Structures are given as C-alpha cells and as structure tokens.
Coordinates of C-alpha atoms in Angstrom, one line a residue:
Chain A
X1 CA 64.3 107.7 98.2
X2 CA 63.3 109.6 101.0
X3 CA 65.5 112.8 99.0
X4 CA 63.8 112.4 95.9
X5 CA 60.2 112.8 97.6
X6 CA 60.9 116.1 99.6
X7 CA 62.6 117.2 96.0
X8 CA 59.4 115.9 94.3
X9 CA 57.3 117.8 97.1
X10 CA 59.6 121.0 96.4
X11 CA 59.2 121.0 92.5
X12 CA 55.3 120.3 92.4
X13 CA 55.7 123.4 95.1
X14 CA 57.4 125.9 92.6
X15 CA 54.9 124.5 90.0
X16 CA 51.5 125.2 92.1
X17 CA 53.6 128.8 92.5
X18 CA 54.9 129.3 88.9
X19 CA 51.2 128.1 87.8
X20 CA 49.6 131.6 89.7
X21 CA 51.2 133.5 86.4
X22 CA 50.0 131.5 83.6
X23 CA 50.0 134.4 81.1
X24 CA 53.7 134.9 82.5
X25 CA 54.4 131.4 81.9
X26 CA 52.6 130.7 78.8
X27 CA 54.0 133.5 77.1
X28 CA 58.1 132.3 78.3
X29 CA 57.0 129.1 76.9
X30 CA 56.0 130.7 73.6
X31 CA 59.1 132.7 73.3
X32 CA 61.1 129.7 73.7
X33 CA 59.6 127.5 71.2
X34 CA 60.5 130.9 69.0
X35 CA 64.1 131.1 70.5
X36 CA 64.8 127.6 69.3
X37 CA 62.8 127.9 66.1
X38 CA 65.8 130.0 65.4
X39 CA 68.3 127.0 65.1
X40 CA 65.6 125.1 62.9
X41 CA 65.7 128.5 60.6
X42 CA 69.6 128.3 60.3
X43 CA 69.3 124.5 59.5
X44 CA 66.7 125.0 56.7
X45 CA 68.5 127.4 55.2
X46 CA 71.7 126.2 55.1
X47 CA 70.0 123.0 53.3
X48 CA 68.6 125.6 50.7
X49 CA 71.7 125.8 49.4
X50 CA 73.5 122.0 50.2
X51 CA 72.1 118.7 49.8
X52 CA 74.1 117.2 53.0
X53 CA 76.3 118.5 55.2
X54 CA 79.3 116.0 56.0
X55 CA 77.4 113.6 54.0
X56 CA 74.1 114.0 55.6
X57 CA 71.1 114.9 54.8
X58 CA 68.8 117.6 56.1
X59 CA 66.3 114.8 57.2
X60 CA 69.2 113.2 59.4
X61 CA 70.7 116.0 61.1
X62 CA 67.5 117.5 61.9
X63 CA 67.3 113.9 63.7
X64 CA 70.5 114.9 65.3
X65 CA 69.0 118.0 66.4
X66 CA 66.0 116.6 67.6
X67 CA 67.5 114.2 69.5
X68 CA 70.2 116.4 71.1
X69 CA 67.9 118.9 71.8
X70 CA 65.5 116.3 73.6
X71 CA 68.2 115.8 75.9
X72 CA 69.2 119.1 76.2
X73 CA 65.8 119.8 77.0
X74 CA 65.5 117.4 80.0
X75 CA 68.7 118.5 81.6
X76 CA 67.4 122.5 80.9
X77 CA 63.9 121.3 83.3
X78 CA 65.6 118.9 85.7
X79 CA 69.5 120.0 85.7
X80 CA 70.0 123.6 84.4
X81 CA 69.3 125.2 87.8
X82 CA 72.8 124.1 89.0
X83 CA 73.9 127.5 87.4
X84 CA 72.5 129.5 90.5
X85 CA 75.3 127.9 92.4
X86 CA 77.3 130.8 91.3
X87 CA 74.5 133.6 92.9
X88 CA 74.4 131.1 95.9
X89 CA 78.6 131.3 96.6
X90 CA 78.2 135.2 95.8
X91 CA 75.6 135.7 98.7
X92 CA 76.6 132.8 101.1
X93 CA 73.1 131.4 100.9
X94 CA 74.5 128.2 99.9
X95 CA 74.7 127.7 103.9
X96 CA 71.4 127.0 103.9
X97 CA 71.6 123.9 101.7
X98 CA 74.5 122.3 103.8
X99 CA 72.4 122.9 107.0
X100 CA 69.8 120.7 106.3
X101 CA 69.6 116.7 106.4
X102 CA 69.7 116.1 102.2
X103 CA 72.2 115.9 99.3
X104 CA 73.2 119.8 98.7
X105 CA 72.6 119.4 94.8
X106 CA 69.2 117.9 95.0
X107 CA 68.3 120.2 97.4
X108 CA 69.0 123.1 95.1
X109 CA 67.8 121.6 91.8
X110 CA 64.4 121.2 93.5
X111 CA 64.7 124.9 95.3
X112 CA 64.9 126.3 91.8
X113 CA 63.1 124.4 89.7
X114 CA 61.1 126.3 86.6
X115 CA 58.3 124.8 84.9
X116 CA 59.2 127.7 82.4
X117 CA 61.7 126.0 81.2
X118 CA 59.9 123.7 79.6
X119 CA 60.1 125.5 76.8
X120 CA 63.2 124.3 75.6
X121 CA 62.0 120.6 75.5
X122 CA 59.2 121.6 73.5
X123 CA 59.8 122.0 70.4
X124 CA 62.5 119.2 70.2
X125 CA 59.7 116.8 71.5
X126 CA 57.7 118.0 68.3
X127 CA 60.8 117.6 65.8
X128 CA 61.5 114.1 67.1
X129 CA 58.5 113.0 66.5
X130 CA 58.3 114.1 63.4
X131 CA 61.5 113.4 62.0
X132 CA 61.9 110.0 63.4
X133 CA 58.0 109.1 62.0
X134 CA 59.4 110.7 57.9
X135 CA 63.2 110.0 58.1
X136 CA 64.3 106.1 57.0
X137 CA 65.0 104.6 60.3
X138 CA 65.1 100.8 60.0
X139 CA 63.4 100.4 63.5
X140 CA 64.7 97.3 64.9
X141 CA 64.5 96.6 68.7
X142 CA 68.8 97.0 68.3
X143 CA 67.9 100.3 67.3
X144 CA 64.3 101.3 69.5
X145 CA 67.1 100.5 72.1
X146 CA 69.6 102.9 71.0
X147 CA 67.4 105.7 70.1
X148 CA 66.5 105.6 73.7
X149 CA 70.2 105.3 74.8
X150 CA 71.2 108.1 73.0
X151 CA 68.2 110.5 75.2
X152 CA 69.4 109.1 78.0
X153 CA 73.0 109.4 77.3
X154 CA 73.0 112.6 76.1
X155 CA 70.5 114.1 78.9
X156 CA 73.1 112.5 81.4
X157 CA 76.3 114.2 79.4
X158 CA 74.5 117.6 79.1
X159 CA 73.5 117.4 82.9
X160 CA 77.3 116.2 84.1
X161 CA 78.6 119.2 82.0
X162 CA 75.5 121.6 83.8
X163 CA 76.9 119.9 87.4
X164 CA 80.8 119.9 86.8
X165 CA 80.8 124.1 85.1
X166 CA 78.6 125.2 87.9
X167 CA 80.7 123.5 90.4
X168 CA 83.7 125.9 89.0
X169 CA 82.3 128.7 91.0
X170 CA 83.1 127.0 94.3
X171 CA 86.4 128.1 93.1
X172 CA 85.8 131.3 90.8
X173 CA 82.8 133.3 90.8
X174 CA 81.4 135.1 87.5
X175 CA 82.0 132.1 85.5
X176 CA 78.9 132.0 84.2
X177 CA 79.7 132.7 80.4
X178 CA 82.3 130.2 80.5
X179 CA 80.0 127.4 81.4
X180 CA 77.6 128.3 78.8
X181 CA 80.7 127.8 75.7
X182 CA 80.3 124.2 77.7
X183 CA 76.2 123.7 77.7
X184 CA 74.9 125.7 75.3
X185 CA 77.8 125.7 73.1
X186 CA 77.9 121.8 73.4
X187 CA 74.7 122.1 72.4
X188 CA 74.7 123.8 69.2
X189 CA 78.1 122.0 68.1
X190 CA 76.1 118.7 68.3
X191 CA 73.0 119.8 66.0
X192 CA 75.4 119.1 63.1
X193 CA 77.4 116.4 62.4
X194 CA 80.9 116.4 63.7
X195 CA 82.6 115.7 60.2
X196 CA 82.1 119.0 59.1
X197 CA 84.1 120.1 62.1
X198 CA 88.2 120.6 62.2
X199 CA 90.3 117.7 63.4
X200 CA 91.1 119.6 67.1
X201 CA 87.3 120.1 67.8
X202 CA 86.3 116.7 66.8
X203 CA 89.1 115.5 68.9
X204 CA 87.6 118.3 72.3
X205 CA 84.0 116.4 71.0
X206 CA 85.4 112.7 71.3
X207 CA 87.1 112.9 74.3
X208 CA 87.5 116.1 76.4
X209 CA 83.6 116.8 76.1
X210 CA 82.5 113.8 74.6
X211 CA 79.0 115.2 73.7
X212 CA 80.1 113.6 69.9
X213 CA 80.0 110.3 71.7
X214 CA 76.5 110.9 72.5
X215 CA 74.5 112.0 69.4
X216 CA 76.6 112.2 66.2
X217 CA 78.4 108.2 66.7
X218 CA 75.1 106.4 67.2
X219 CA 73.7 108.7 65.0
X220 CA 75.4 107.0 62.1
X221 CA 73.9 103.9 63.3
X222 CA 70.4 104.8 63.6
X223 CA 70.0 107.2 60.9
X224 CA 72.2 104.9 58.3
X225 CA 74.7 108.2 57.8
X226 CA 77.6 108.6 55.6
X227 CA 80.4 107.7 57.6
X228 CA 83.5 109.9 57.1
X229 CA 85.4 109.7 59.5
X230 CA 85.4 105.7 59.4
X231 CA 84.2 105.0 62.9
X232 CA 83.4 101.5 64.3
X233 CA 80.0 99.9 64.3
X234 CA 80.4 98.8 67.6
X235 CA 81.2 102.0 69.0
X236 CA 77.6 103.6 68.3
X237 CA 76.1 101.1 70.3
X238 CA 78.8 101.9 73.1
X239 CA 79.1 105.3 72.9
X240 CA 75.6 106.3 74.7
X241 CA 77.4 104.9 78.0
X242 CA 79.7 107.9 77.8
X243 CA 78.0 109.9 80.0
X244 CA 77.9 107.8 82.6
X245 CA 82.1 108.3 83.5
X246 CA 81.5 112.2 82.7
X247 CA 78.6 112.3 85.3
X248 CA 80.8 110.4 87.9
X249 CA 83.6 113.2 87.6
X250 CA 80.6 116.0 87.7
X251 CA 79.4 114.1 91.1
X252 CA 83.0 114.0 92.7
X253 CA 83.8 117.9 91.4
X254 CA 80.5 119.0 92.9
X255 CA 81.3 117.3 96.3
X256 CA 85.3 118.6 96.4
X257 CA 83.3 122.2 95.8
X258 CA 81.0 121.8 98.3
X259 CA 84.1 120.7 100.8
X260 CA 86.0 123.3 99.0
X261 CA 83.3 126.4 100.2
X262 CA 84.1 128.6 103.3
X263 CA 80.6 130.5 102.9
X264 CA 80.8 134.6 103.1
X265 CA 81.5 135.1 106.5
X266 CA 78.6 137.7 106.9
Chain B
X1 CA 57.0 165.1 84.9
X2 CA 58.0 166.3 81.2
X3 CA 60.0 169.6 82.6
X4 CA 62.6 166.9 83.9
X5 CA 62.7 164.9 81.4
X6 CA 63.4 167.5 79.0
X7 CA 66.5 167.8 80.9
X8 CA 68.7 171.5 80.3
X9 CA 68.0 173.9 78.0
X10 CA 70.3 177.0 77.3
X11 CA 73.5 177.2 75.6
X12 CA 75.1 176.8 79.1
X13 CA 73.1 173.7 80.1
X14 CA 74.1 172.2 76.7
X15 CA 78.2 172.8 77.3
X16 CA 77.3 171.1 80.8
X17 CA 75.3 168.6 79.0
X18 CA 78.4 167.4 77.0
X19 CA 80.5 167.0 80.0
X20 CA 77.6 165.4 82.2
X21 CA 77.2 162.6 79.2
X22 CA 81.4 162.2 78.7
X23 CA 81.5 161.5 83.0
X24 CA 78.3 159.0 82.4
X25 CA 80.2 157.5 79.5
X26 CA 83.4 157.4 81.4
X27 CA 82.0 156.2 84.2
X28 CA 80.3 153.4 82.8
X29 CA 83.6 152.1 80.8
X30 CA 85.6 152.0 84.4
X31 CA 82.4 150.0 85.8
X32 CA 82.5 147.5 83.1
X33 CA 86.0 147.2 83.5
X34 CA 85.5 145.7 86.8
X35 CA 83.7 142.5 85.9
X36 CA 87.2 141.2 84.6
X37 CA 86.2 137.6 84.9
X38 CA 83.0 137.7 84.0
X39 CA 84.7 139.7 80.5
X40 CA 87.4 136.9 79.8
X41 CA 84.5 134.3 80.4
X42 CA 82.6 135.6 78.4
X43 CA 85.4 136.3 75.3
X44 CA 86.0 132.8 76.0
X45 CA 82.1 132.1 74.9
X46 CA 82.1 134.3 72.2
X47 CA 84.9 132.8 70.8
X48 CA 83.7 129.2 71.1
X49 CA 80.5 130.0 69.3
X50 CA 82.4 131.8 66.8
X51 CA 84.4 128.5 66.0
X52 CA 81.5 126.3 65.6
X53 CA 79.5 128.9 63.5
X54 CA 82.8 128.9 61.3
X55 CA 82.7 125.1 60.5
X56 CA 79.2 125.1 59.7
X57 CA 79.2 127.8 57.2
X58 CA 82.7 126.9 55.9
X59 CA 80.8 123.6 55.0
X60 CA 78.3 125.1 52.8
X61 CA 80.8 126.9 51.1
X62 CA 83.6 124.3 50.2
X63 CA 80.3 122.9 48.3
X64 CA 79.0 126.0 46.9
X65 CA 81.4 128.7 46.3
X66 CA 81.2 132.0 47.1
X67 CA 77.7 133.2 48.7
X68 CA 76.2 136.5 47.6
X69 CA 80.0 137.6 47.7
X70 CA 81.2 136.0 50.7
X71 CA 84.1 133.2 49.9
X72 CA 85.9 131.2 52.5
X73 CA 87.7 134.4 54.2
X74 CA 85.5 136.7 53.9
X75 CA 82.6 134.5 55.9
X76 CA 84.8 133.4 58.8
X77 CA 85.9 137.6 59.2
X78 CA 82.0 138.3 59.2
X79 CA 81.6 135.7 62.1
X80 CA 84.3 136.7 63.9
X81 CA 83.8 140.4 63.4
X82 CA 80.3 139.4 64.4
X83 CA 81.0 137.7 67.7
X84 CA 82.8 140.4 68.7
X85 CA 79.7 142.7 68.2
X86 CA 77.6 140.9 70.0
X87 CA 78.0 142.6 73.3
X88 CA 78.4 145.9 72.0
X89 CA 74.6 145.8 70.5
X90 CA 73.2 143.5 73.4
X91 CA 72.6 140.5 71.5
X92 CA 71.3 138.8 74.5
X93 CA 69.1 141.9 75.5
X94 CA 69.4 144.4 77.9
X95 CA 67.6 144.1 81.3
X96 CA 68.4 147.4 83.2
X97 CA 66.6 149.9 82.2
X98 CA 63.7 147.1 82.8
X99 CA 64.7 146.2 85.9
X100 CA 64.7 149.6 87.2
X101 CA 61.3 150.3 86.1
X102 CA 60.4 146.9 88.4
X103 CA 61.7 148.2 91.4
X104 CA 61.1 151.5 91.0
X105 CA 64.7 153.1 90.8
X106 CA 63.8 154.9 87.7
X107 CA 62.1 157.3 89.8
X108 CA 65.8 158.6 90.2
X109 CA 66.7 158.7 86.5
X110 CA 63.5 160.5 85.6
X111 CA 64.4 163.4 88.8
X112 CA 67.9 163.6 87.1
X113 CA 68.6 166.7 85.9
X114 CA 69.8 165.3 82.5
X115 CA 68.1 163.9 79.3
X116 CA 67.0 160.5 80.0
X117 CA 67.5 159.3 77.0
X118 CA 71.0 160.9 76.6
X119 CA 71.8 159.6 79.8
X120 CA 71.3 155.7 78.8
X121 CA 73.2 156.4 74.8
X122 CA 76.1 157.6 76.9
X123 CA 76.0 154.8 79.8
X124 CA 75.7 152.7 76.6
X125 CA 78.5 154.1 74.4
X126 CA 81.4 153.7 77.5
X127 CA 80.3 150.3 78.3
X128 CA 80.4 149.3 74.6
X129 CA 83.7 151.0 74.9
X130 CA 84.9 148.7 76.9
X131 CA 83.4 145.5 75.3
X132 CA 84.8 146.5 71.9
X133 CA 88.3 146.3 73.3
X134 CA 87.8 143.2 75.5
X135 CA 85.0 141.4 74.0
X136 CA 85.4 142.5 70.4
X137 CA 89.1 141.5 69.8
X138 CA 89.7 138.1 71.7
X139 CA 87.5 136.4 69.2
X140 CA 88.9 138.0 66.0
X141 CA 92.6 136.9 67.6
X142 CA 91.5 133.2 67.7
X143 CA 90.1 133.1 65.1
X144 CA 92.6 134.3 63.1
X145 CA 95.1 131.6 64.8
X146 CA 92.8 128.7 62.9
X147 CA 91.0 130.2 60.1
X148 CA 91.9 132.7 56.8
X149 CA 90.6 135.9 58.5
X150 CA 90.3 138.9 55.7
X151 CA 90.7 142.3 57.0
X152 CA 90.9 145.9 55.3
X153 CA 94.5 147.6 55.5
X154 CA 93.0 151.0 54.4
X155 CA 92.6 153.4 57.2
X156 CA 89.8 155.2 56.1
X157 CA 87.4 151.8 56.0
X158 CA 88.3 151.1 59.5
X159 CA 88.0 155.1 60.4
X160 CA 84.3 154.4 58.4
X161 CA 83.7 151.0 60.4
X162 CA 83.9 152.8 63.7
X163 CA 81.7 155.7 63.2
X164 CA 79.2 152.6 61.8
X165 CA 80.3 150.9 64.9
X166 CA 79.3 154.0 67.1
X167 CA 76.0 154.4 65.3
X168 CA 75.2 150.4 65.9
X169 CA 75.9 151.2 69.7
X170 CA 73.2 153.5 69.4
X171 CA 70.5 152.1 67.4
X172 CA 71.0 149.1 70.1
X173 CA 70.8 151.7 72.9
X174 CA 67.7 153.3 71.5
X175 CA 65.9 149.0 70.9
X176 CA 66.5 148.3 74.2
X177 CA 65.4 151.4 75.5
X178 CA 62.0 151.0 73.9
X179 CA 61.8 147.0 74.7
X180 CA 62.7 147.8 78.4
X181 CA 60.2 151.0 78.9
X182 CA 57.1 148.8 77.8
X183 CA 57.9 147.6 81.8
X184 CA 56.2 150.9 82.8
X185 CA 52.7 149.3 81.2
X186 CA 53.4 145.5 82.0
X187 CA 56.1 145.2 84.9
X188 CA 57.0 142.4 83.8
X189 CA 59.2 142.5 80.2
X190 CA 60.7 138.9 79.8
X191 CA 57.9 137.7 77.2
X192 CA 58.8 140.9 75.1
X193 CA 62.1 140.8 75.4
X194 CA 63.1 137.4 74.6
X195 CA 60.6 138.3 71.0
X196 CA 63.0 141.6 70.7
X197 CA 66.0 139.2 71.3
X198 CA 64.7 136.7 68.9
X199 CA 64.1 139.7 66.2
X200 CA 67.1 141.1 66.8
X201 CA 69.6 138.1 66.1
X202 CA 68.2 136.9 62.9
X203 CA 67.6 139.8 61.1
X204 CA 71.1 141.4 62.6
X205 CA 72.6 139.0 60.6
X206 CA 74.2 136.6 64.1
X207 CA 72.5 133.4 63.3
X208 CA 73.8 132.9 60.0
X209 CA 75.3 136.2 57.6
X210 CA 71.9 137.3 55.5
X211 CA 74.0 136.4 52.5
X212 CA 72.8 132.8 53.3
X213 CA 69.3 133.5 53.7
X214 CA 67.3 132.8 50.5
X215 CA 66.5 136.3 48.4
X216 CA 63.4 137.3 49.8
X217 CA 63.8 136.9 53.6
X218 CA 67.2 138.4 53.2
X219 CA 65.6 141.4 51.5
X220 CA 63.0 141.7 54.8
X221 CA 65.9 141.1 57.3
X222 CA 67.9 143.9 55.5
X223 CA 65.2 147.0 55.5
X224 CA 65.0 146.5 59.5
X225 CA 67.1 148.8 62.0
X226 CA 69.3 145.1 63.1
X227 CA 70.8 144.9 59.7
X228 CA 72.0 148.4 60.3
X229 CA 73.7 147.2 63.9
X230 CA 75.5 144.6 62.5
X231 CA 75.3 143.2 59.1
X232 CA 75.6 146.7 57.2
X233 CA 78.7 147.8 59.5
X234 CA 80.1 144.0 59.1
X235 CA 79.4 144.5 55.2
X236 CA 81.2 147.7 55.2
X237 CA 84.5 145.8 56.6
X238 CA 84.2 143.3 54.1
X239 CA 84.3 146.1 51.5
X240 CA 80.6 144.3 50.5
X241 CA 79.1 147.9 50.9
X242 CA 80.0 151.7 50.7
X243 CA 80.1 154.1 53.8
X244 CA 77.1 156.4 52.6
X245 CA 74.6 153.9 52.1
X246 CA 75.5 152.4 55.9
X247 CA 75.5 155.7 57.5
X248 CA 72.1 156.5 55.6
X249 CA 70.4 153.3 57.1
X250 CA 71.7 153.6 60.4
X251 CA 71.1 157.7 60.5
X252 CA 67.4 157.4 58.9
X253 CA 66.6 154.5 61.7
X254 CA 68.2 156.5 64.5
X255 CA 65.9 159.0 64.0
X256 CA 62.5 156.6 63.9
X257 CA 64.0 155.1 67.1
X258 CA 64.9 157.8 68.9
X259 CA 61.5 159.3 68.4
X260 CA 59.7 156.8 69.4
X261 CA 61.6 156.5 72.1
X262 CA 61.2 160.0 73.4
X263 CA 57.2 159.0 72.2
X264 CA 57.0 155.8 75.1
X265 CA 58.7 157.4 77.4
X266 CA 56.4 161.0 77.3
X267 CA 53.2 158.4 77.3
X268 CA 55.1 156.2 80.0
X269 CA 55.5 159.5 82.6
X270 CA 52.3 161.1 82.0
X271 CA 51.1 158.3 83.3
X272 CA 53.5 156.8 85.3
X273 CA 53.3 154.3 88.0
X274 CA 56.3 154.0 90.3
X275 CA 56.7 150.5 91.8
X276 CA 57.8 150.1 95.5
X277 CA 57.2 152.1 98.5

C-alpha cells in the first residue's frame, strides 16, 4: 500500500509538471484524438461499401472498437511507460530503480508517467458511450457485468503484453518495433472481429495472444453477434479472466529480467 | 547567414557537390545498416500490420468484388508493397532535423559548406536505400507465403517504379523538412508533427488504399503531394496508372516543396535563434 502512495505521489508529481505546458499538452491531446479518429475513418469507410463484416455490423464492431480501445487506453496512461525499460538497460539508469526500497516496475511506471497520454483514452471513452447508449445491448446485470469484465480484462491483457515485450530488452536491446506488432498491433487486430481473420491468426488471437479472448468472444455475447466460428456461450462469460494468467507470466518475465540485468558497468 | 546556405557555386563546386552528396548518401546507408535489430524488429512490425490490414480489406472484397480496380491480388500487393514503403517516406515522421533545431546542432549544418537542403535529400536517399532492401522486401516475402501477391514481370514497370520510388523518397524528404524547420519558430514540433503524420497516412493511401475511400474524399486525398509518395508509385506497380502521369505529380509537387522549403528555411536564418549555449 505504502508503494502505491509514493507511486501516486510520483504521478500527481509529473502531472503538477506536465500541467506547466498546457498549450503543449492540450495540443498532444488534440492530435491524438486526431490520430485515433484515423481508425474510426477506416471503419466508416469500409462499412460504406459492406453491411457487416464477419457478420457484424458497423454499430457492433465499433462496440468492439470502443471497448478495446477503452482498455487500450487505460494501459497507454497507467502501463505503456514500461517501454522506456529499453532506454533504461541502454544507459544503465535502471540501477537507480533497483537501489531503492520499492517494486522496480511500479517505480518506473510512476517515474514516467504522461498525462499526455491521455489522449488515447479519449476518444474511445466518447465512442463507448455512444455506441453502447444507440447499439441494441439487452442490458441485463449478466451483461452490465461483463461489459465491465471485458474493460478490465482487456486493460489487464494489453498491460501484461506492455510488461512481458518490454521485459525482452533485459535480454535484447532495440526491440522496440517488435513489441509494438504485440501492443499496437494487438490493438488494431481486435477493432474487428476475428472471423474475418485466417485460421493461423485466429488461432495466435485465442491462445498465443489471447487478446480475441478479451473483446471479440464476449463480444458475441453482449452485442448479440453472428457467431461464425460457433463458439460457446459459456466461454464469453469466461473469457474476460484471460488476462489474468497472461499478466502472471508478464509479472514472472519482468522479475527473471530484472535478475537477468548486469547494468552497464560505467 | 544566406552565403552558407547557398552552399557552392561554380562549375567546380558543383562536380564537388555531386561527390559531397554521394559520401552523405553513402554514409548514411552504412549508418542505417547498423541498427540491425532494431531493422529485423521493425520488418517484423511491418509485416504484422501488413497481415491484419490484408484480412480486413480481403473481407470487403469477397463481398463486393473488385474496388475501383483492385481484386483480391491486386489489394493484398498494394498493402504489402505499402508496408514496405512505409519507412522509406517516414510514415511515422521524422524527428531529426527537429531535434537538432532543439538543441541547437543545426548551427553545424547551416556552417556546412554544402546545400542544406541537398544535404538532408541525400542523408535521406541512402538511408531509404537501405530500408528499401531490409524493410521493403521482408513484408512483400511473407506475405506472399499466405496471400495471392500480383507483381509485374516487365522490367521497364519496375525500372519506372524505382525512379517513382526515388522521387517518393524525396517528396518525403522535402515534408519532413518543412514539418521539422517550423522548430526554429516553436521549439517544440510534436503538436505539428503528429497533424503532418496524421495527413500524411491517410491521404498517402496507408490506412486503407484510396480505392476504398468513397469518390469525393478519394478525389481530395489524390491531388495532395502523399498520393504521389505512395499511392501513385503503388498504382503504377499494379499497372492502375501510367509512368508520365506519376512522374508529373511527383515532379510538379517536388518543385512546390522544394520551394517552400528553401522559402522556411531563408525566413528561419534571417531570423534565426540557436538554442543552447
């Protein structure tokens, strides 16, 4: 507990500092609303021309979107700051965060917090709430329930996959671009439904990097989507839990990486 | 100020010039071919990307035929050929011109005894040199291992496709140029160029082929100098397009860019600022 309120001093810290710039900051935020406007632009378009895309309609997979870029969001604020890790092995300032009497990956998360990057929550945020207030969503509590377990279960797969890439670079620097195919390109892979998607990928999406697990398999179940690839009932309402294995992994990779580092020795 | 950045005059500065600009470019390929990681990484990314984009748009199509021309094939080639692009035109943007401006190194380029501008196109050209070997091919190769991937077997269009190729590499050399040299008014250039990175990737045809885009945004997205980085020269692959009408975009926009270029940068040095101390 005692972490998370030096982290929580530390981040409202970088805020009081990021907040000198507001111009700076208010015109990052604009940009990113714009950057991910992009993505809505592709979606409309494509649903200019098709009425659903593996069997859903524009309405449910910009529910997809929304919710997957919710999470995304979240984990870009809170999470995304792991990828400094990298710059940190390069220089051998990650001594610093082994030196002192916390958890190394809190400790850093805090150290470079951005409120900037609250951009890419956003415009998500806005999308949700729209699409969840216009699309048919028969709001039961079964389902208020899994709406929420999908945030949460995506924001913790997308912040296990953040962790566990960034972790890499204990071992090999300048992996930077590799770990984004993971996170970003998780990301845009789960704005669309999965169906659409050849059998290996859907396969990586399941199991490998189950980010499918997350948003498109309770999506059926909350958006009432065609279903083509005959999945269980059951397993949208289980699915959500998948990130909680991934995020176990991404904890015991980060700690063999921080054992594994031998700092630069000048 | 201007005297320098005139850079040499004479016909025995020019001969010099040439061979200053080949060691820049040279140079600049070796450099780049030192991040070897960081390049397989990022092929790795590319390619990724690439696959996902293919699925989506392969979706559309198996329920509407053909787009504006592009079938199955030859919209998976344009996304492949496009992927490979991307780092030869700076899809992501270009920060070190920017950055040097920040910290005041550019007080060095602007002493040089070369053309600035002529300096960066070949710094640019041998890095993009290197990226259209070791970025450009990976994702065109895996592709091809899971999708029908279309490519011309005539000589001459591929001979056509890199001189287009050459002329994208500058018409992205000159954008970032005048993006990055606004840091001599505002420092700072994030905000600016995250709106020319924006810009630049939908009307260049990355987020989805134009073809898709409904007639009259298509139209606006394929009068701008991006079209002519990548959609025309993908186009021209594809055998969508003919050579002169590529070559006549990208040559009338090289001229509008370079000029204003060489326009910023004489306003930027008469009253320049050099940061640091």
């Amino acid at each position: 507990m005692g972490e998370l309120r030096i982290a929580g001093h530390l981040i409202w810290a970088k805020i009081r500092s990021e907040a000198q710039y507001p111009a700076s900051l208010i015109a990052h935020l604009i940009a990113q609303v714009l950057v991910l406007g992009l993505d809505l632009l592709a979606i409309w378009a494509l649903f200019l021309r098709v009425h659903a895309l593996g069997g859903w309609t524009r309405g449910q997979v910009l529910g997809l979107y929304a919710i997957s870029g919710t999470a995304f969001g979240i984990g870009d604020l809170f999470v995304s700051a792991v990828e400094r890790t990298a710059e940190h092995v390069r220089l051998g300032t990650f001594d610093r965060f082994l030196l002192r009497p916390a958890g190394t990956l809190i400790q850093l998360l805090a150290n470079e917090f951005e409120l900037r990057r609250l951009g890419r929550l956003i415009q998500p945020v806005v999308v949700l709430v729209l699409v969840l207030t216009s699309v048919a969503v028969d709001w039961t509590p079964a389902h208020i329930a899994l709406c929420a377990a999908m945030i949460v279960g995506a924001t913790t797969m997308y912040s296990a996959i953040w962790v566990s890439t960034a972790a890499l670079a204990f071992w090999i620097p300048s992996t930077q671009e590799f770990a984004n195919a993971f996170t970003y390109g998780g990301q845009y892979a789960s704005q669309y439904p999965i169906s659409i998607m050849g059998e290996w990928m859907r396969r990586i999406l399941l199991t490998a990097i189950p980010l499918g697990l997350v948003a498109y398999v309770p999506g059926i179940e909350l958006f009432g989507a065609a279903n083509p690839m005959g999945i269980a009932r059951w397993m949208s309402f289980v699915a959500p839990f998948a990130g909680v294995p991934v995020a176990l992994a991404a904890g015991l990779l980060w700690r063999a990486g921080t054992r594994h580092y031998r700092s630069t020795g000048s | 100020m201007t005297q320098i950045v005139g850079g040499m005059r004479g016909p025995a500065g020019n001969l010099d010039a040439v061979r200053v600009y080949a060691e820049v470019a040279r140079r600049s390929f070796l450099r780049h071919s030192t991040y070897r990681g960081a390049t397989v990484a990022g092929a790795f990314a590319n390619t990724v990307f690439g696959f996902i984009k293919a699925y989506i748009v392969l979706a559309v199509i198996a329920q509407t035929g053909a787009i504006n021309g592009l079938d199955r094939t030859k919209a998976v080639t344009f996304i492949f050929v496009a992927q490979g692009m991307l780092m030869l035109i700076s899809a992501f943007g270009s920060t070190e011109v920017g950055d040097r401006v920040k910290d005041g190194s550019i007080a060095t380029d602007l002493y040089r005894p070369v053309d600035f501008s002529g300096y960066w196109l070949a710094a640019d050209i041998g890095r993009a040199g290197f990226l259209a070997i070791f970025r450009g091919l990976p994702p065109l190769l895996a592709g091809a291992l899971v999708f029908p991937i279309g490519l011309p077997t005539a000589t001459v269009r591929w001979l056509e496709f890199v001189v287009c190729v050459t002329m994208s590499v500058a018409l992205a050399s000159r954008w970032w140029l005048i993006v990055n040299l606004v840091a001599f008014w505002t420092v700072e250039v994030r905000g600016i160029r995250s709106l020319g990175i924006i810009v630049l990737n939908f009307a260049a045809g990355i987020l989805l082929p134009l073809q898709f885009l409904p007639k009259g945004l298509r139209a606006a997205a394929m009068v701008t100098p991006f079209a002519a980085m990548l959609q025309r020269p993908v186009d021209l692959l594809l055998g969508l397009t003919s050579f002169p009408v590529v070559i006549a975009w990208q040559g009338a926009w090289l001229v509008v860019m370079e000029s204003a270029v060489r326009f910023e940068l004489g306003a930027a040095v008469r009253k320049v600022v050099i940061q640091g101390g």
